[in-house]
Amino acid sequence: MPYYRSVGEVPRKRHTQFRQPDGSLYAEELVGQEGFSSDSSLLYHRHAPTAIVAAEEFTPPAFTRVPNLPLKPRHLRTHKLDGAGADPVLGRQYLLANDDVRIAYVLADKPSPLFRDATGDHCLYLESGSLRVESPFGVLEAVAGDYVVIPTSTIHRLVPTGDEPTRLLAVEAAGHIGPPKRYLSVRGQFLEHSPYCERDVRGPDSPLLVDETDVEVLVRHRRGWTRYVYANHPFDVVGWDGHMYPWAFSIHDFEPITGRIHQPPPVHQTFQGPNFVICSFVPRKVDYHPDAIPVPYNHHNVDSDEMLFYTGGNYEARRGSGIEQGSISLHPSGFTHGPQPGAAERSIGAEFFDELAVMVDTFRPLDLCDAGTACEDDAYAWTWARRA
């Protein structure tokens, strides 16, 4: 995360004696990226965070991947998936994946187990409902429209809250997710041209201090999954400081960049990950050149697949193609895509688009997973051949 936070009790100097009321030392834990050469946070535990009493191999719910063959645009209807009674981690239904990123959807109404993903960061987007993110860093509350970024190897539990089930899009990276580098100064401050800044970002603000013993934690790592039993609860942290922690940002705080003529997708970029980007399309004033055509032109991104998750409003370029709340479109490299027939003409003279969507562009092809195939609208690929 681009800025420093300090929560709870920490000593004035790092790696110095910091004692508990009984005179024993708090146990330091440095959580950091790229060895000791990048962002990190320093946590102070009541008990040793290394103490485990059991470990066994764990078999997670399985899913398969198949290539997008024949190569064609796809439309996935996530609200058609049967997911009631799921938790937000093990209940994820994987839609699309490659070796850089996995994209899943879940309708969750019960808490997840304690979970640590040692293979990469997660970026969660809440379509509806609300969620409490618990971790050694504290509690982070999230509501519909929030992105939540959970750093690699953060033990966490996701707890749906409120009266309605939580609908969640999960983007799981094989690496780190953060703000685009072009938005940041060399010292990590958001620059003036960034569409969001530190004031829009939320982090945990108080320790949890859970005191339990023999606590199970599921860990996904580079060789598979393991179920550990920790001697003490990992949420026993009295304080921490640093730049690495779970954080949230609302899509409604994204300030759109507009122009006289149509602006390309990079102006909507919100995050970057390993070989992919995440963009936010939000309600905005559209092109104001007198001869402007506000919807996108036909385009062929020769280096990327484009996945778009429709999460509110009315996406003008897709009208008439069966796109609905919770729809996902996949437009792969190797296929020219663009607005539906008639959309360009209809958009002329429009001054405002009321749309909400999350886009993931990947620079390696996305495969189809079981849940994606199960909820596919087979008629979508042919909708350009008829006038809506």
CSV table of N, CA, C and O in Angstrom, one decimal, residues 118-187:
chain,number,residue,atom,x,y,z
A,118,ALA,N,-0.5,-18.0,0.2
A,118,ALA,CA,0.9,-17.6,0.0
A,118,ALA,C,1.4,-17.5,-1.4
A,118,ALA,O,2.6,-17.4,-1.7
A,119,THR,N,0.4,-17.6,-2.4
A,119,THR,CA,0.8,-17.6,-3.8
A,119,THR,C,0.5,-16.2,-4.4
A,119,THR,O,1.0,-16.0,-5.5
A,120,GLY,N,-0.2,-15.3,-3.7
A,120,GLY,CA,-0.4,-14.0,-4.3
A,120,GLY,C,-1.5,-13.2,-3.6
A,120,GLY,O,-2.2,-13.7,-2.7
A,121,ASP,N,-1.6,-11.9,-4.0
A,121,ASP,CA,-2.6,-11.0,-3.5
A,121,ASP,C,-4.0,-11.4,-4.0
A,121,ASP,O,-4.2,-11.9,-5.1
A,122,HIS,N,-5.0,-10.9,-3.2
A,122,HIS,CA,-6.4,-11.0,-3.7
A,122,HIS,C,-7.0,-9.6,-3.8
A,122,HIS,O,-6.7,-8.8,-2.9
A,123,CYS,N,-7.8,-9.4,-4.8
A,123,CYS,CA,-8.6,-8.2,-4.9
A,123,CYS,C,-10.1,-8.6,-5.0
A,123,CYS,O,-10.5,-9.3,-6.0
A,124,LEU,N,-10.8,-8.3,-4.0
A,124,LEU,CA,-12.2,-8.7,-3.9
A,124,LEU,C,-13.1,-7.5,-4.3
A,124,LEU,O,-12.8,-6.3,-3.8
A,125,TYR,N,-14.1,-7.7,-5.0
A,125,TYR,CA,-15.1,-6.6,-5.3
A,125,TYR,C,-16.5,-7.1,-4.9
A,125,TYR,O,-17.0,-8.1,-5.2
A,126,LEU,N,-17.1,-6.2,-4.0
A,126,LEU,CA,-18.4,-6.6,-3.5
A,126,LEU,C,-19.5,-6.0,-4.4
A,126,LEU,O,-19.7,-4.8,-4.5
A,127,GLU,N,-20.2,-6.9,-5.0
A,127,GLU,CA,-21.3,-6.5,-5.9
A,127,GLU,C,-22.5,-6.1,-5.0
A,127,GLU,O,-23.2,-5.1,-5.3
A,128,SER,N,-22.8,-6.9,-3.9
A,128,SER,CA,-23.9,-6.5,-3.0
A,128,SER,C,-23.6,-7.1,-1.7
A,128,SER,O,-22.7,-8.0,-1.5
A,129,GLY,N,-24.4,-6.7,-0.7
A,129,GLY,CA,-24.2,-7.2,0.7
A,129,GLY,C,-23.0,-6.4,1.3
A,129,GLY,O,-22.6,-5.4,0.9
A,130,SER,N,-22.6,-7.0,2.5
A,130,SER,CA,-21.5,-6.4,3.2
A,130,SER,C,-20.6,-7.5,3.8
A,130,SER,O,-21.0,-8.6,3.9
A,131,LEU,N,-19.4,-7.1,4.2
A,131,LEU,CA,-18.4,-8.1,4.5
A,131,LEU,C,-17.5,-7.5,5.6
A,131,LEU,O,-17.0,-6.3,5.5
A,132,ARG,N,-17.1,-8.3,6.6
A,132,ARG,CA,-16.1,-7.9,7.6
A,132,ARG,C,-14.9,-8.8,7.3
A,132,ARG,O,-14.9,-10.0,7.3
A,133,VAL,N,-13.7,-8.1,7.1
A,133,VAL,CA,-12.5,-8.7,6.8
A,133,VAL,C,-11.6,-8.7,8.1
A,133,VAL,O,-11.2,-7.6,8.6
A,134,GLU,N,-11.4,-9.8,8.7
A,134,GLU,CA,-10.7,-10.0,10.0
A,134,GLU,C,-9.3,-10.5,9.6
A,134,GLU,O,-9.1,-11.4,8.8
A,135,SER,N,-8.2,-9.9,10.3
A,135,SER,CA,-6.9,-10.3,10.1
A,135,SER,C,-6.0,-9.9,11.3
A,135,SER,O,-6.5,-9.2,12.2
A,136,PRO,N,-4.8,-10.3,11.3
A,136,PRO,CA,-3.9,-9.8,12.4
A,136,PRO,C,-3.8,-8.3,12.5
A,136,PRO,O,-3.4,-7.7,13.5
A,137,PHE,N,-4.1,-7.6,11.4
A,137,PHE,CA,-4.0,-6.2,11.3
A,137,PHE,C,-5.2,-5.5,11.9
A,137,PHE,O,-5.2,-4.3,12.1
A,138,GLY,N,-6.3,-6.3,12.2
A,138,GLY,CA,-7.6,-5.7,12.7
A,138,GLY,C,-8.7,-6.0,11.8
A,138,GLY,O,-8.7,-7.0,11.0
A,139,VAL,N,-9.8,-5.2,11.9
A,139,VAL,CA,-11.0,-5.4,11.2
A,139,VAL,C,-11.1,-4.3,10.1
A,139,VAL,O,-10.8,-3.2,10.3
A,140,LEU,N,-11.6,-4.8,8.9
A,140,LEU,CA,-11.9,-3.9,7.8
A,140,LEU,C,-13.3,-4.2,7.4
A,140,LEU,O,-13.6,-5.3,6.9
A,141,GLU,N,-14.2,-3.2,7.4
A,141,GLU,CA,-15.6,-3.3,7.0
A,141,GLU,C,-15.7,-2.9,5.6
A,141,GLU,O,-15.2,-1.9,5.1
A,142,ALA,N,-16.4,-3.7,4.8
A,142,ALA,CA,-16.6,-3.4,3.4
A,142,ALA,C,-18.1,-3.5,3.0
A,142,ALA,O,-18.8,-4.4,3.6
A,143,VAL,N,-18.5,-2.7,2.1
A,143,VAL,CA,-19.9,-2.7,1.6
A,143,VAL,C,-19.9,-2.8,0.1
A,143,VAL,O,-18.9,-2.7,-0.6
A,144,ALA,N,-21.2,-2.8,-0.5
A,144,ALA,CA,-21.3,-2.9,-1.9
A,144,ALA,C,-20.6,-1.8,-2.6
A,144,ALA,O,-20.6,-0.6,-2.2
A,145,GLY,N,-19.8,-2.1,-3.6
A,145,GLY,CA,-19.0,-1.2,-4.4
A,145,GLY,C,-17.6,-1.1,-3.9
A,145,GLY,O,-16.8,-0.4,-4.6
A,146,ASP,N,-17.2,-1.8,-2.8
A,146,ASP,CA,-15.9,-1.7,-2.3
A,146,ASP,C,-15.0,-2.7,-3.0
A,146,ASP,O,-15.4,-3.9,-3.2
A,147,TYR,N,-13.8,-2.3,-3.3
A,147,TYR,CA,-12.7,-3.2,-3.6
A,147,TYR,C,-11.9,-3.5,-2.2
A,147,TYR,O,-11.7,-2.5,-1.5
A,148,VAL,N,-11.5,-4.7,-2.0
A,148,VAL,CA,-10.7,-5.0,-0.8
A,148,VAL,C,-9.4,-5.7,-1.4
A,148,VAL,O,-9.6,-6.8,-2.0
A,149,VAL,N,-8.3,-5.2,-1.1
A,149,VAL,CA,-7.0,-5.8,-1.5
A,149,VAL,C,-6.4,-6.5,-0.2
A,149,VAL,O,-6.2,-5.9,0.8
A,150,ILE,N,-6.2,-7.8,-0.3
A,150,ILE,CA,-5.6,-8.6,0.8
A,150,ILE,C,-4.2,-9.1,0.3
A,150,ILE,O,-4.0,-9.8,-0.6
A,151,PRO,N,-3.1,-8.6,1.0
A,151,PRO,CA,-1.8,-8.9,0.6
A,151,PRO,C,-1.5,-10.4,0.7
A,151,PRO,O,-2.0,-11.1,1.6
A,152,THR,N,-0.5,-10.9,-0.1
A,152,THR,CA,0.0,-12.2,0.0
A,152,THR,C,0.3,-12.7,1.4
A,152,THR,O,0.9,-11.9,2.2
A,153,SER,N,-0.1,-13.9,1.8
A,153,SER,CA,0.2,-14.5,3.1
A,153,SER,C,-0.5,-13.9,4.3
A,153,SER,O,-0.1,-14.2,5.4
A,154,THR,N,-1.5,-13.0,4.1
A,154,THR,CA,-2.2,-12.4,5.2
A,154,THR,C,-3.2,-13.5,5.7
A,154,THR,O,-4.1,-13.8,4.9
A,155,ILE,N,-3.1,-13.9,6.9
A,155,ILE,CA,-4.2,-14.8,7.5
A,155,ILE,C,-5.4,-14.0,7.6
A,155,ILE,O,-5.4,-12.9,8.2
A,156,HIS,N,-6.5,-14.4,7.1
A,156,HIS,CA,-7.7,-13.6,7.2
A,156,HIS,C,-9.0,-14.5,7.3
A,156,HIS,O,-8.9,-15.7,6.9
A,157,ARG,N,-10.1,-13.9,7.7
A,157,ARG,CA,-11.4,-14.6,7.7
A,157,ARG,C,-12.4,-13.5,7.1
A,157,ARG,O,-12.4,-12.4,7.5
A,158,LEU,N,-13.2,-14.0,6.2
A,158,LEU,CA,-14.2,-13.1,5.6
A,158,LEU,C,-15.6,-13.5,6.2
A,158,LEU,O,-16.0,-14.7,6.1
A,159,VAL,N,-16.2,-12.5,6.7
A,159,VAL,CA,-17.5,-12.7,7.4
A,159,VAL,C,-18.6,-11.9,6.8
A,159,VAL,O,-18.6,-10.7,6.9
A,160,PRO,N,-19.5,-12.5,6.0
A,160,PRO,CA,-20.7,-11.7,5.5
A,160,PRO,C,-21.5,-11.2,6.7
A,160,PRO,O,-21.7,-11.8,7.7
A,161,THR,N,-21.9,-9.9,6.5
A,161,THR,CA,-22.7,-9.2,7.5
A,161,THR,C,-23.9,-8.7,6.9
A,161,THR,O,-24.1,-8.7,5.7
A,162,GLY,N,-24.9,-8.2,7.7
A,162,GLY,CA,-26.1,-7.6,7.2
A,162,GLY,C,-27.1,-8.7,6.9
A,162,GLY,O,-27.0,-9.9,7.2
A,163,ASP,N,-28.2,-8.3,6.3
A,163,ASP,CA,-29.4,-9.1,6.1
A,163,ASP,C,-29.4,-9.9,4.8
A,163,ASP,O,-30.2,-10.8,4.6
A,164,GLU,N,-28.6,-9.5,3.8
A,164,GLU,CA,-28.7,-10.1,2.5
A,164,GLU,C,-27.3,-10.8,2.2
A,164,GLU,O,-26.3,-10.4,2.8
A,165,PRO,N,-27.4,-11.9,1.4
A,165,PRO,CA,-26.1,-12.6,1.1
A,165,PRO,C,-25.1,-11.7,0.4
A,165,PRO,O,-25.5,-10.7,-0.3
A,166,THR,N,-23.9,-11.9,0.6
A,166,THR,CA,-22.8,-11.2,0.0
A,166,THR,C,-22.4,-11.8,-1.4
A,166,THR,O,-22.1,-12.9,-1.5
A,167,ARG,N,-22.5,-10.9,-2.4
A,167,ARG,CA,-22.1,-11.4,-3.8
A,167,ARG,C,-20.7,-10.7,-4.0
A,167,ARG,O,-20.5,-9.5,-3.9
A,168,LEU,N,-19.8,-11.6,-4.4
A,168,LEU,CA,-18.4,-11.2,-4.4
A,168,LEU,C,-17.7,-11.7,-5.7
A,168,LEU,O,-17.8,-12.9,-6.0
A,169,LEU,N,-17.0,-10.8,-6.3
A,169,LEU,CA,-16.1,-11.2,-7.4
A,169,LEU,C,-14.7,-11.2,-6.9
A,169,LEU,O,-14.2,-10.2,-6.3
A,170,ALA,N,-14.0,-12.3,-7.0
A,170,ALA,CA,-12.6,-12.5,-6.4
A,170,ALA,C,-11.6,-12.6,-7.6
A,170,ALA,O,-11.7,-13.4,-8.5
A,171,VAL,N,-10.6,-11.7,-7.5
A,171,VAL,CA,-9.5,-11.7,-8.5
A,171,VAL,C,-8.2,-12.1,-7.7
A,171,VAL,O,-7.8,-11.4,-6.8
A,172,GLU,N,-7.7,-13.3,-7.9
A,172,GLU,CA,-6.6,-13.9,-7.2
A,172,GLU,C,-5.4,-13.9,-8.1
A,172,GLU,O,-5.4,-14.5,-9.1
A,173,ALA,N,-4.4,-13.2,-7.6
A,173,ALA,CA,-3.2,-13.0,-8.5
A,173,ALA,C,-2.1,-14.0,-8.1
A,173,ALA,O,-2.0,-14.4,-6.9
A,174,ALA,N,-1.2,-14.2,-9.0
A,174,ALA,CA,0.0,-15.0,-8.8
A,174,ALA,C,1.1,-14.0,-8.6
A,174,ALA,O,2.2,-14.0,-9.2
A,175,GLY,N,0.9,-13.0,-7.6
A,175,GLY,CA,1.8,-11.9,-7.4
A,175,GLY,C,1.1,-10.8,-6.7
A,175,GLY,O,0.1,-11.1,-6.0
A,176,HIS,N,1.6,-9.6,-6.8
A,176,HIS,CA,1.0,-8.5,-6.0
A,176,HIS,C,0.1,-7.6,-6.9
A,176,HIS,O,0.4,-7.4,-8.1
A,177,ILE,N,-0.9,-7.0,-6.2
A,177,ILE,CA,-1.8,-6.1,-6.8
A,177,ILE,C,-1.7,-4.7,-6.1
A,177,ILE,O,-1.7,-4.7,-4.8
A,178,GLY,N,-1.6,-3.7,-6.8
A,178,GLY,CA,-1.5,-2.3,-6.2
A,178,GLY,C,-1.9,-1.3,-7.2
A,178,GLY,O,-2.3,-1.5,-8.4
A,179,PRO,N,-1.9,0.0,-6.8
A,179,PRO,CA,-2.2,1.1,-7.7
A,179,PRO,C,-1.2,1.1,-8.8
A,179,PRO,O,0.0,0.7,-8.7
A,180,PRO,N,-1.6,1.6,-10.0
A,180,PRO,CA,-0.7,1.7,-11.1
A,180,PRO,C,0.5,2.6,-10.8
A,180,PRO,O,0.3,3.6,-10.1
A,181,LYS,N,1.7,2.2,-11.2
A,181,LYS,CA,2.9,2.9,-10.9
A,181,LYS,C,2.8,4.4,-11.4
A,181,LYS,O,3.4,5.3,-10.8
A,182,ARG,N,2.1,4.6,-12.5
A,182,ARG,CA,2.1,5.9,-13.1
A,182,ARG,C,1.3,6.9,-12.2
A,182,ARG,O,1.3,8.1,-12.4
A,183,TYR,N,0.5,6.4,-11.2
A,183,TYR,CA,-0.3,7.2,-10.3
A,183,TYR,C,0.6,7.6,-9.1
A,183,TYR,O,0.1,8.4,-8.3
A,184,LEU,N,1.8,7.1,-9.0
A,184,LEU,CA,2.5,7.2,-7.7
A,184,LEU,C,3.8,8.0,-8.0
A,184,LEU,O,4.5,7.8,-9.0
A,185,SER,N,4.2,8.8,-6.9
A,185,SER,CA,5.6,9.4,-7.0
A,185,SER,C,6.6,8.3,-6.7
A,185,SER,O,6.3,7.2,-6.3
A,186,VAL,N,7.9,8.7,-6.8
A,186,VAL,CA,9.0,7.8,-6.5
A,186,VAL,C,9.0,7.4,-5.0
A,186,VAL,O,9.5,6.4,-4.6
A,187,ARG,N,8.3,8.2,-4.2
A,187,ARG,CA,8.2,7.9,-2.7
A,187,ARG,C,6.9,7.2,-2.4
A,187,ARG,O,6.6,7.0,-1.2
